[in-house]
Each structure stands twice: as structure tokens, then as C-alpha cells.
Amino acid sequence: MSVTPLQALPIDELRQRTSTKWRKYPPQVLPLFVAETDFPPAPAITAALTRAVLLGDTGYTPPDPGVATAYASFAARRFGSDVDSSRIRWTGDVMMGVVEILRAVTQPGDRVVVTPPVYPPFYDTVEEAGAVVERVPLLDTGSAWELDLLGIEAALAGGARAVLLCNPHNPTGTVHSRATLAALADLAAGFGAVVISDEIHAPLAHPGVVFTPFLDASPAAARVGYAVTSASKAFNFAGLKCALMVTADDETTRIVKALPDEVEWRTGLFGAIASVAAFSEESDAWLDGLLAALDQNRLLLADLLAEHVPGARYRIPDAGFLAWVDLSDLGWGDNPAVKIRREADVALHLGPLFGTEGKGHVRINFGCSPEVLREAVERIGALARS
């Protein structure tokens, strides 16, 4: 059955928004940097939040805001995953959840594996928890990015106590296979380590791509794993503050349940309300429309870059609305996004922030209209020809 792609809002309307995407740079700059999208909210979310405002339902988040049961139902429908809602706790956002779990499972000075190029807050989160980053870069096979399992094994053998996994991976859009995740779980189990899996982009796997939640990858993954996720990325409400910490084993559940009550209190009531609406069946059609739009844009971006910026190297992502693009051949230095913003009025995310592997790269947010995406790439192409 064909799905009608969701239509992005007109740019004049988008410029009325007051979020970072639309306020960091002046109006002549096309903002394709931060991970906010340009689509209208899911109707169920609009209705739920409107009702809350009209009621003055703006107080503290209740002891059970319903997000755990809503997510368990969503995971069953979308991923075929059997999640026990009694093993879920909630907090303000995914990085809050990650840092609290890291504090609980590591000691100060312990090393934590990250797999660059990777979401910049991963580095800060490890340090905030009192641990030390151990970099094991992704492997580029020439056609895909993969976890360097031998490198991770060496890090764990050398004493690293945890792996901070990004699945789907940001910025490459890689969806790790079940076999890869199971192998990672076996390594962690063998060395007495844990895996914390950031799965915020999980609802955004593209057609033909199967997303495997880490906890589902194998019995070992269920024992050693923690998943942290949120509706905020797919449904575009990062400012409302709600994320979920999911476990599948008695010991990992005990550790998460033992986190201070304040961890839950950081959840915003509007975030919880929006999450319940997002995870409901009522929002499935909206999400399908979003995925159809993003699928078109990820392919359109490949065509636009080939036409206007032929020196760019871009691998179509498995998931999400973020593109990892290598502009090294253009000779614009280690951080080409700076030149592009200053001279082409297009704001992209800075590649080196993702790790040294990001030199010469940019991250492009294609969660926008085809027209905006086309104009942005045409501006970059004009700069390349100048």
C-alpha cells in the first residue's frame, strides 16, 4: 500500500518558530544543522498538548504518566519487540538517561568505548559520568560502516567497562545488524562489561531496513544491555523532555530502578503527554508519512549532490534524516561547514565535532522540504564552482 509523503511546512511559517534551528542564524541562512525537522506535528500530539494547555494541566509529571505502557505497545507494533513495561523508567532526555546509567555501572576513571564519528554529546556524557572516552572508530568497508568488533574486543580486554552504542548510528545513519549486535553482546558478556544503546532514531529506519533493538539481539544482549530512547527525534519535540530507559534482565532492571527519584522528576509533563500520543496507534499513519518523505529526500540528496557538488561523497543512510557527507575533495579544509555558512548562507553541522574522523565532513539535515534541500545544495554547488 502506497503512503502519501508528509509535506514540510512553508519556510515563512517555519521562520516563526523560536527553537534553535530558526534562531541561531539570521534569516538568510538555510538551517540544515541541528536535528529538528520541518514537518507539522502529528495531530494526536497537537490535540493532547492543546487539551493540556486549555485545562491548565501544566504541573508536575505524575508517578505513572503512561509512557512505559505506550512505548511497549509501540515497540511491539513497529519493531516486533516484546518489551516489559515494568522494566522501564523515564527521564528528561536520552543523554540524561545515558549519563545516569553510566554513573551507576562505572567507577570514576573507567574507560567507555565510543564509536566515532559519533553524536558529539557522547564524549561529554562519558566525561560527565566521571569516566574516560576510549575511541574505537567505525570501519568503512567501502559500501557501509560497521562496528570494529576486533577493536572493541581489544578495548574491553584492556579494561574498558562499557560500550556506548549509537543504534541507529548518528551521523552515518547506519542500522547495525542483529548478528553484529549479538557479537557485541557476547564480547561485553565475556569481559563483564555493559552496553548502553542510544536508540532515539529507531522509529526512523527506512523502507527495506530492519531495525533490531539491542536488547532483542540475543539472550546475552538482554543480560548486558540498557536501551535509552525517546519519541522526541522522530516526532520533533526535543524541547518537551521525555526519554525512556529500557531493560530486559533482573540485574539491569535493579540498577535502573535504584537510580534516584530525581531522575524521573526531570521528565517534563508535556514531554510525557506528547510521548504517549506519539507512541499511540493514532500516530502511526503520520509516522509512515514522515518516513515516506524522508525516503524521498535521502534519495533526492544523492541526485542533488551528484549534479551540483560532484566532489561530495555521500552514502545513503539506513535510518533517520541526517546525511554524513565527505567534502574533503573540495579543498575547504578540515571544517568545511564554516566556509559554507559564511559564503553560501547554509548552516550544516560541523564534521570535526563528531571526532577526528569528521575532518572534511559535514552533517546535513534533510528533514525539510525538497525545495529547501534543493536550494541548499544549489548554494553549496555555486560556492564549489566559484
PDB file of N, CA and C in Angstrom, residues 173-251:
ATOM      1  N   GLY A 173      23.819   7.184   9.936  1.00  0.00           N
ATOM      2  CA  GLY A 173      22.535   6.573   9.617  1.00  0.00           C
ATOM      3  C   GLY A 173      22.591   5.067   9.519  1.00  0.00           C
ATOM      4  N   THR A 174      23.648   4.458  10.038  1.00  0.00           N
ATOM      5  CA  THR A 174      23.817   3.003   9.973  1.00  0.00           C
ATOM      6  C   THR A 174      22.885   2.295  10.950  1.00  0.00           C
ATOM      7  N   VAL A 175      22.188   1.272  10.475  1.00  0.00           N
ATOM      8  CA  VAL A 175      21.420   0.379  11.340  1.00  0.00           C
ATOM      9  C   VAL A 175      22.223  -0.907  11.477  1.00  0.00           C
ATOM     10  N   HIS A 176      22.708  -1.178  12.666  1.00  0.00           N
ATOM     11  CA  HIS A 176      23.542  -2.353  12.882  1.00  0.00           C
ATOM     12  C   HIS A 176      22.704  -3.630  12.782  1.00  0.00           C
ATOM     13  N   SER A 177      23.282  -4.654  12.204  1.00  0.00           N
ATOM     14  CA  SER A 177      22.564  -5.913  12.019  1.00  0.00           C
ATOM     15  C   SER A 177      22.405  -6.654  13.339  1.00  0.00           C
ATOM     16  N   ARG A 178      21.439  -7.555  13.361  1.00  0.00           N
ATOM     17  CA  ARG A 178      21.243  -8.394  14.546  1.00  0.00           C
ATOM     18  C   ARG A 178      22.512  -9.186  14.863  1.00  0.00           C
ATOM     19  N   ALA A 179      23.177  -9.720  13.830  1.00  0.00           N
ATOM     20  CA  ALA A 179      24.380 -10.513  14.053  1.00  0.00           C
ATOM     21  C   ALA A 179      25.487  -9.673  14.678  1.00  0.00           C
ATOM     22  N   THR A 180      25.641  -8.434  14.204  1.00  0.00           N
ATOM     23  CA  THR A 180      26.660  -7.554  14.766  1.00  0.00           C
ATOM     24  C   THR A 180      26.353  -7.229  16.222  1.00  0.00           C
ATOM     25  N   LEU A 181      25.093  -6.937  16.511  1.00  0.00           N
ATOM     26  CA  LEU A 181      24.706  -6.602  17.882  1.00  0.00           C
ATOM     27  C   LEU A 181      24.898  -7.804  18.798  1.00  0.00           C
ATOM     28  N   ALA A 182      24.565  -8.981  18.318  1.00  0.00           N
ATOM     29  CA  ALA A 182      24.748 -10.187  19.132  1.00  0.00           C
ATOM     30  C   ALA A 182      26.226 -10.441  19.403  1.00  0.00           C
ATOM     31  N   ALA A 183      27.067 -10.193  18.398  1.00  0.00           N
ATOM     32  CA  ALA A 183      28.511 -10.364  18.604  1.00  0.00           C
ATOM     33  C   ALA A 183      29.034  -9.360  19.621  1.00  0.00           C
ATOM     34  N   LEU A 184      28.544  -8.126  19.554  1.00  0.00           N
ATOM     35  CA  LEU A 184      28.934  -7.117  20.534  1.00  0.00           C
ATOM     36  C   LEU A 184      28.510  -7.543  21.936  1.00  0.00           C
ATOM     37  N   ALA A 185      27.299  -8.066  22.058  1.00  0.00           N
ATOM     38  CA  ALA A 185      26.811  -8.528  23.360  1.00  0.00           C
ATOM     39  C   ALA A 185      27.678  -9.641  23.918  1.00  0.00           C
ATOM     40  N   ASP A 186      28.079 -10.567  23.057  1.00  0.00           N
ATOM     41  CA  ASP A 186      28.945 -11.657  23.506  1.00  0.00           C
ATOM     42  C   ASP A 186      30.277 -11.121  24.034  1.00  0.00           C
ATOM     43  N   LEU A 187      30.825 -10.127  23.341  1.00  0.00           N
ATOM     44  CA  LEU A 187      32.079  -9.531  23.809  1.00  0.00           C
ATOM     45  C   LEU A 187      31.899  -8.889  25.176  1.00  0.00           C
ATOM     46  N   ALA A 188      30.834  -8.101  25.320  1.00  0.00           N
ATOM     47  CA  ALA A 188      30.595  -7.437  26.598  1.00  0.00           C
ATOM     48  C   ALA A 188      30.408  -8.459  27.712  1.00  0.00           C
ATOM     49  N   ALA A 189      29.619  -9.488  27.447  1.00  0.00           N
ATOM     50  CA  ALA A 189      29.381 -10.514  28.464  1.00  0.00           C
ATOM     51  C   ALA A 189      30.678 -11.220  28.838  1.00  0.00           C
ATOM     52  N   GLY A 190      31.519 -11.484  27.861  1.00  0.00           N
ATOM     53  CA  GLY A 190      32.767 -12.194  28.114  1.00  0.00           C
ATOM     54  C   GLY A 190      33.739 -11.422  28.979  1.00  0.00           C
ATOM     55  N   PHE A 191      33.666 -10.100  28.922  1.00  0.00           N
ATOM     56  CA  PHE A 191      34.581  -9.267  29.701  1.00  0.00           C
ATOM     57  C   PHE A 191      33.902  -8.592  30.892  1.00  0.00           C
ATOM     58  N   GLY A 192      32.660  -8.982  31.181  1.00  0.00           N
ATOM     59  CA  GLY A 192      31.961  -8.400  32.321  1.00  0.00           C
ATOM     60  C   GLY A 192      31.633  -6.929  32.148  1.00  0.00           C
ATOM     61  N   ALA A 193      31.409  -6.509  30.913  1.00  0.00           N
ATOM     62  CA  ALA A 193      31.094  -5.113  30.613  1.00  0.00           C
ATOM     63  C   ALA A 193      29.615  -4.980  30.259  1.00  0.00           C
ATOM     64  N   VAL A 194      29.180  -3.756  30.031  1.00  0.00           N
ATOM     65  CA  VAL A 194      27.791  -3.488  29.669  1.00  0.00           C
ATOM     66  C   VAL A 194      27.754  -2.706  28.366  1.00  0.00           C
ATOM     67  N   VAL A 195      26.586  -2.711  27.729  1.00  0.00           N
ATOM     68  CA  VAL A 195      26.344  -1.921  26.524  1.00  0.00           C
ATOM     69  C   VAL A 195      25.149  -1.014  26.790  1.00  0.00           C
ATOM     70  N   ILE A 196      25.334   0.272  26.561  1.00  0.00           N
ATOM     71  CA  ILE A 196      24.247   1.239  26.669  1.00  0.00           C
ATOM     72  C   ILE A 196      23.939   1.713  25.255  1.00  0.00           C
ATOM     73  N   SER A 197      22.733   1.451  24.804  1.00  0.00           N
ATOM     74  CA  SER A 197      22.363   1.678  23.412  1.00  0.00           C
ATOM     75  C   SER A 197      21.422   2.873  23.291  1.00  0.00           C
ATOM     76  N   ASP A 198      21.898   3.912  22.625  1.00  0.00           N
ATOM     77  CA  ASP A 198      21.070   5.080  22.317  1.00  0.00           C
ATOM     78  C   ASP A 198      20.260   4.745  21.070  1.00  0.00           C
ATOM     79  N   GLU A 199      18.939   4.607  21.232  1.00  0.00           N
ATOM     80  CA  GLU A 199      18.073   4.171  20.131  1.00  0.00           C
ATOM     81  C   GLU A 199      17.030   5.230  19.765  1.00  0.00           C
ATOM     82  N   ILE A 200      17.415   6.497  19.902  1.00  0.00           N
ATOM     83  CA  ILE A 200      16.462   7.577  19.663  1.00  0.00           C
ATOM     84  C   ILE A 200      16.011   7.646  18.202  1.00  0.00           C
ATOM     85  N   HIS A 201      16.847   7.193  17.268  1.00  0.00           N
ATOM     86  CA  HIS A 201      16.478   7.227  15.848  1.00  0.00           C
ATOM     87  C   HIS A 201      15.785   5.943  15.395  1.00  0.00           C
ATOM     88  N   ALA A 202      15.507   5.028  16.319  1.00  0.00           N
ATOM     89  CA  ALA A 202      14.944   3.730  15.949  1.00  0.00           C
ATOM     90  C   ALA A 202      13.643   3.810  15.159  1.00  0.00           C
ATOM     91  N   PRO A 203      12.715   4.733  15.471  1.00  0.00           N
ATOM     92  CA  PRO A 203      11.471   4.752  14.689  1.00  0.00           C
ATOM     93  C   PRO A 203      11.656   5.179  13.240  1.00  0.00           C
ATOM     94  N   LEU A 204      12.871   5.600  12.866  1.00  0.00           N
ATOM     95  CA  LEU A 204      13.099   6.204  11.559  1.00  0.00           C
ATOM     96  C   LEU A 204      13.885   5.316  10.601  1.00  0.00           C
ATOM     97  N   ALA A 205      13.872   3.994  10.797  1.00  0.00           N
ATOM     98  CA  ALA A 205      14.500   3.088   9.831  1.00  0.00           C
ATOM     99  C   ALA A 205      13.744   3.165   8.504  1.00  0.00           C
ATOM    100  N   HIS A 206      14.486   3.239   7.427  1.00  0.00           N
ATOM    101  CA  HIS A 206      13.884   3.451   6.104  1.00  0.00           C
ATOM    102  C   HIS A 206      13.351   2.153   5.500  1.00  0.00           C
ATOM    103  N   PRO A 207      12.521   2.258   4.469  1.00  0.00           N
ATOM    104  CA  PRO A 207      11.915   1.074   3.851  1.00  0.00           C
ATOM    105  C   PRO A 207      12.971   0.033   3.464  1.00  0.00           C
ATOM    106  N   GLY A 208      12.678  -1.208   3.803  1.00  0.00           N
ATOM    107  CA  GLY A 208      13.586  -2.292   3.485  1.00  0.00           C
ATOM    108  C   GLY A 208      14.675  -2.522   4.505  1.00  0.00           C
ATOM    109  N   VAL A 209      14.750  -1.657   5.528  1.00  0.00           N
ATOM    110  CA  VAL A 209      15.766  -1.783   6.565  1.00  0.00           C
ATOM    111  C   VAL A 209      15.106  -2.296   7.835  1.00  0.00           C
ATOM    112  N   VAL A 210      15.651  -3.327   8.430  1.00  0.00           N
ATOM    113  CA  VAL A 210      15.100  -3.902   9.654  1.00  0.00           C
ATOM    114  C   VAL A 210      15.916  -3.399  10.844  1.00  0.00           C
ATOM    115  N   PHE A 211      15.265  -2.687  11.742  1.00  0.00           N
ATOM    116  CA  PHE A 211      15.920  -2.227  12.967  1.00  0.00           C
ATOM    117  C   PHE A 211      15.781  -3.298  14.041  1.00  0.00           C
ATOM    118  N   THR A 212      16.889  -3.656  14.672  1.00  0.00           N
ATOM    119  CA  THR A 212      16.884  -4.606  15.777  1.00  0.00           C
ATOM    120  C   THR A 212      17.216  -3.879  17.068  1.00  0.00           C
ATOM    121  N   PRO A 213      16.291  -3.785  18.012  1.00  0.00           N
ATOM    122  CA  PRO A 213      16.650  -3.224  19.318  1.00  0.00           C
ATOM    123  C   PRO A 213      17.780  -4.046  19.939  1.00  0.00           C
ATOM    124  N   PHE A 214      18.743  -3.375  20.565  1.00  0.00           N
ATOM    125  CA  PHE A 214      19.886  -4.120  21.103  1.00  0.00           C
ATOM    126  C   PHE A 214      19.432  -5.211  22.064  1.00  0.00           C
ATOM    127  N   LEU A 215      18.460  -4.930  22.915  1.00  0.00           N
ATOM    128  CA  LEU A 215      18.041  -5.902  23.918  1.00  0.00           C
ATOM    129  C   LEU A 215      17.429  -7.153  23.298  1.00  0.00           C
ATOM    130  N   ASP A 216      17.004  -7.058  22.042  1.00  0.00           N
ATOM    131  CA  ASP A 216      16.416  -8.195  21.338  1.00  0.00           C
ATOM    132  C   ASP A 216      17.443  -9.021  20.569  1.00  0.00           C
ATOM    133  N   ALA A 217      18.680  -8.554  20.493  1.00  0.00           N
ATOM    134  CA  ALA A 217      19.646  -9.176  19.593  1.00  0.00           C
ATOM    135  C   ALA A 217      19.999 -10.596  20.000  1.00  0.00           C
ATOM    136  N   SER A 218      19.998 -10.887  21.306  1.00  0.00           N
ATOM    137  CA  SER A 218      20.363 -12.218  21.796  1.00  0.00           C
ATOM    138  C   SER A 218      20.099 -12.271  23.291  1.00  0.00           C
ATOM    139  N   PRO A 219      20.084 -13.461  23.887  1.00  0.00           N
ATOM    140  CA  PRO A 219      19.972 -13.545  25.351  1.00  0.00           C
ATOM    141  C   PRO A 219      21.088 -12.788  26.073  1.00  0.00           C
ATOM    142  N   ALA A 220      22.299 -12.832  25.510  1.00  0.00           N
ATOM    143  CA  ALA A 220      23.406 -12.101  26.131  1.00  0.00           C
ATOM    144  C   ALA A 220      23.145 -10.593  26.097  1.00  0.00           C
ATOM    145  N   ALA A 221      22.587 -10.104  24.990  1.00  0.00           N
ATOM    146  CA  ALA A 221      22.279  -8.673  24.891  1.00  0.00           C
ATOM    147  C   ALA A 221      21.256  -8.263  25.944  1.00  0.00           C
ATOM    148  N   ALA A 222      20.270  -9.117  26.175  1.00  0.00           N
ATOM    149  CA  ALA A 222      19.275  -8.813  27.210  1.00  0.00           C
ATOM    150  C   ALA A 222      19.926  -8.721  28.583  1.00  0.00           C
ATOM    151  N   ARG A 223      20.962  -9.512  28.818  1.00  0.00           N
ATOM    152  CA  ARG A 223      21.629  -9.510  30.127  1.00  0.00           C
ATOM    153  C   ARG A 223      22.532  -8.301  30.323  1.00  0.00           C
ATOM    154  N   VAL A 224      23.264  -7.906  29.277  1.00  0.00           N
ATOM    155  CA  VAL A 224      24.287  -6.868  29.452  1.00  0.00           C
ATOM    156  C   VAL A 224      23.814  -5.490  29.015  1.00  0.00           C
ATOM    157  N   GLY A 225      22.617  -5.407  28.443  1.00  0.00           N
ATOM    158  CA  GLY A 225      22.226  -4.183  27.764  1.00  0.00           C
ATOM    159  C   GLY A 225      21.284  -3.269  28.505  1.00  0.00           C
ATOM    160  N   TYR A 226      21.402  -1.996  28.177  1.00  0.00           N
ATOM    161  CA  TYR A 226      20.466  -0.937  28.572  1.00  0.00           C
ATOM    162  C   TYR A 226      20.130  -0.168  27.300  1.00  0.00           C
ATOM    163  N   ALA A 227      18.860   0.087  27.055  1.00  0.00           N
ATOM    164  CA  ALA A 227      18.470   0.909  25.914  1.00  0.00           C
ATOM    165  C   ALA A 227      17.886   2.214  26.438  1.00  0.00           C
ATOM    166  N   VAL A 228      18.234   3.299  25.773  1.00  0.00           N
ATOM    167  CA  VAL A 228      17.667   4.603  26.111  1.00  0.00           C
ATOM    168  C   VAL A 228      17.093   5.181  24.826  1.00  0.00           C
ATOM    169  N   THR A 229      15.837   5.580  24.887  1.00  0.00           N
ATOM    170  CA  THR A 229      15.173   6.018  23.663  1.00  0.00           C
ATOM    171  C   THR A 229      14.155   7.107  23.970  1.00  0.00           C
ATOM    172  N   SER A 230      13.561   7.641  22.918  1.00  0.00           N
ATOM    173  CA  SER A 230      12.588   8.725  23.063  1.00  0.00           C
ATOM    174  C   SER A 230      11.807   8.873  21.763  1.00  0.00           C
ATOM    175  N   ALA A 231      10.610   9.429  21.876  1.00  0.00           N
ATOM    176  CA  ALA A 231       9.832   9.797  20.687  1.00  0.00           C
ATOM    177  C   ALA A 231      10.255  11.156  20.140  1.00  0.00           C
ATOM    178  N   SER A 232      11.120  11.851  20.845  1.00  0.00           N
ATOM    179  CA  SER A 232      11.365  13.263  20.560  1.00  0.00           C
ATOM    180  C   SER A 232      12.025  13.519  19.213  1.00  0.00           C
ATOM    181  N   LYS A 233      12.850  12.592  18.726  1.00  0.00           N
ATOM    182  CA  LYS A 233      13.530  12.836  17.459  1.00  0.00           C
ATOM    183  C   LYS A 233      12.594  12.591  16.290  1.00  0.00           C
ATOM    184  N   ALA A 234      11.930  11.437  16.276  1.00  0.00           N
ATOM    185  CA  ALA A 234      11.026  11.130  15.168  1.00  0.00           C
ATOM    186  C   ALA A 234       9.859  12.108  15.112  1.00  0.00           C
ATOM    187  N   PHE A 235       9.361  12.506  16.290  1.00  0.00           N
ATOM    188  CA  PHE A 235       8.153  13.338  16.334  1.00  0.00           C
ATOM    189  C   PHE A 235       8.462  14.800  16.615  1.00  0.00           C
ATOM    190  N   ASN A 236       9.750  15.139  16.687  1.00  0.00           N
ATOM    191  CA  ASN A 236      10.210  16.531  16.703  1.00  0.00           C
ATOM    192  C   ASN A 236       9.708  17.340  17.895  1.00  0.00           C
ATOM    193  N   PHE A 237       9.922  16.800  19.104  1.00  0.00           N
ATOM    194  CA  PHE A 237       9.594  17.624  20.278  1.00  0.00           C
ATOM    195  C   PHE A 237      10.691  17.530  21.346  1.00  0.00           C
ATOM    196  N   ALA A 238      11.920  17.751  20.908  1.00  0.00           N
ATOM    197  CA  ALA A 238      13.056  17.646  21.832  1.00  0.00           C
ATOM    198  C   ALA A 238      12.924  18.601  23.013  1.00  0.00           C
ATOM    199  N   GLY A 239      12.265  19.728  22.818  1.00  0.00           N
ATOM    200  CA  GLY A 239      12.132  20.702  23.894  1.00  0.00           C
ATOM    201  C   GLY A 239      11.184  20.294  25.001  1.00  0.00           C
ATOM    202  N   LEU A 240      10.449  19.205  24.820  1.00  0.00           N
ATOM    203  CA  LEU A 240       9.433  18.826  25.815  1.00  0.00           C
ATOM    204  C   LEU A 240       9.948  17.858  26.872  1.00  0.00           C
ATOM    205  N   LYS A 241      11.081  17.233  26.664  1.00  0.00           N
ATOM    206  CA  LYS A 241      11.811  16.493  27.685  1.00  0.00           C
ATOM    207  C   LYS A 241      11.118  15.233  28.210  1.00  0.00           C
ATOM    208  N   CYS A 242      11.345  14.132  27.493  1.00  0.00           N
ATOM    209  CA  CYS A 242      10.906  12.826  27.967  1.00  0.00           C
ATOM    210  C   CYS A 242      11.695  11.748  27.231  1.00  0.00           C
ATOM    211  N   ALA A 243      12.312  10.846  27.986  1.00  0.00           N
ATOM    212  CA  ALA A 243      13.034   9.716  27.412  1.00  0.00           C
ATOM    213  C   ALA A 243      12.811   8.494  28.280  1.00  0.00           C
ATOM    214  N   LEU A 244      13.110   7.338  27.728  1.00  0.00           N
ATOM    215  CA  LEU A 244      12.851   6.072  28.409  1.00  0.00           C
ATOM    216  C   LEU A 244      14.131   5.266  28.558  1.00  0.00           C
ATOM    217  N   MET A 245      14.311   4.660  29.717  1.00  0.00           N
ATOM    218  CA  MET A 245      15.412   3.733  29.982  1.00  0.00           C
ATOM    219  C   MET A 245      14.801   2.344  30.072  1.00  0.00           C
ATOM    220  N   VAL A 246      15.222   1.468  29.168  1.00  0.00           N
ATOM    221  CA  VAL A 246      14.586   0.156  28.998  1.00  0.00           C
ATOM    222  C   VAL A 246      15.595  -0.942  29.343  1.00  0.00           C
ATOM    223  N   THR A 247      15.143  -1.925  30.110  1.00  0.00           N
ATOM    224  CA  THR A 247      15.989  -3.074  30.450  1.00  0.00           C
ATOM    225  C   THR A 247      15.221  -4.370  30.191  1.00  0.00           C
ATOM    226  N   ALA A 248      15.962  -5.499  30.236  1.00  0.00           N
ATOM    227  CA  ALA A 248      15.326  -6.787  29.941  1.00  0.00           C
ATOM    228  C   ALA A 248      15.844  -7.906  30.839  1.00  0.00           C
ATOM    229  N   ASP A 249      16.517  -7.550  31.920  1.00  0.00           N
ATOM    230  CA  ASP A 249      17.127  -8.540  32.807  1.00  0.00           C
ATOM    231  C   ASP A 249      16.950  -8.069  34.245  1.00  0.00           C
ATOM    232  N   ASP A 250      16.863  -8.999  35.171  1.00  0.00           N
ATOM    233  CA  ASP A 250      16.622  -8.620  36.563  1.00  0.00           C
ATOM    234  C   ASP A 250      17.710  -7.715  37.119  1.00  0.00           C
ATOM    235  N   GLU A 251      18.972  -7.995  36.800  1.00  0.00           N
ATOM    236  CA  GLU A 251      20.058  -7.192  37.370  1.00  0.00           C
ATOM    237  C   GLU A 251      20.096  -5.793  36.757  1.00  0.00           C
TER     238      GLU A 251
END
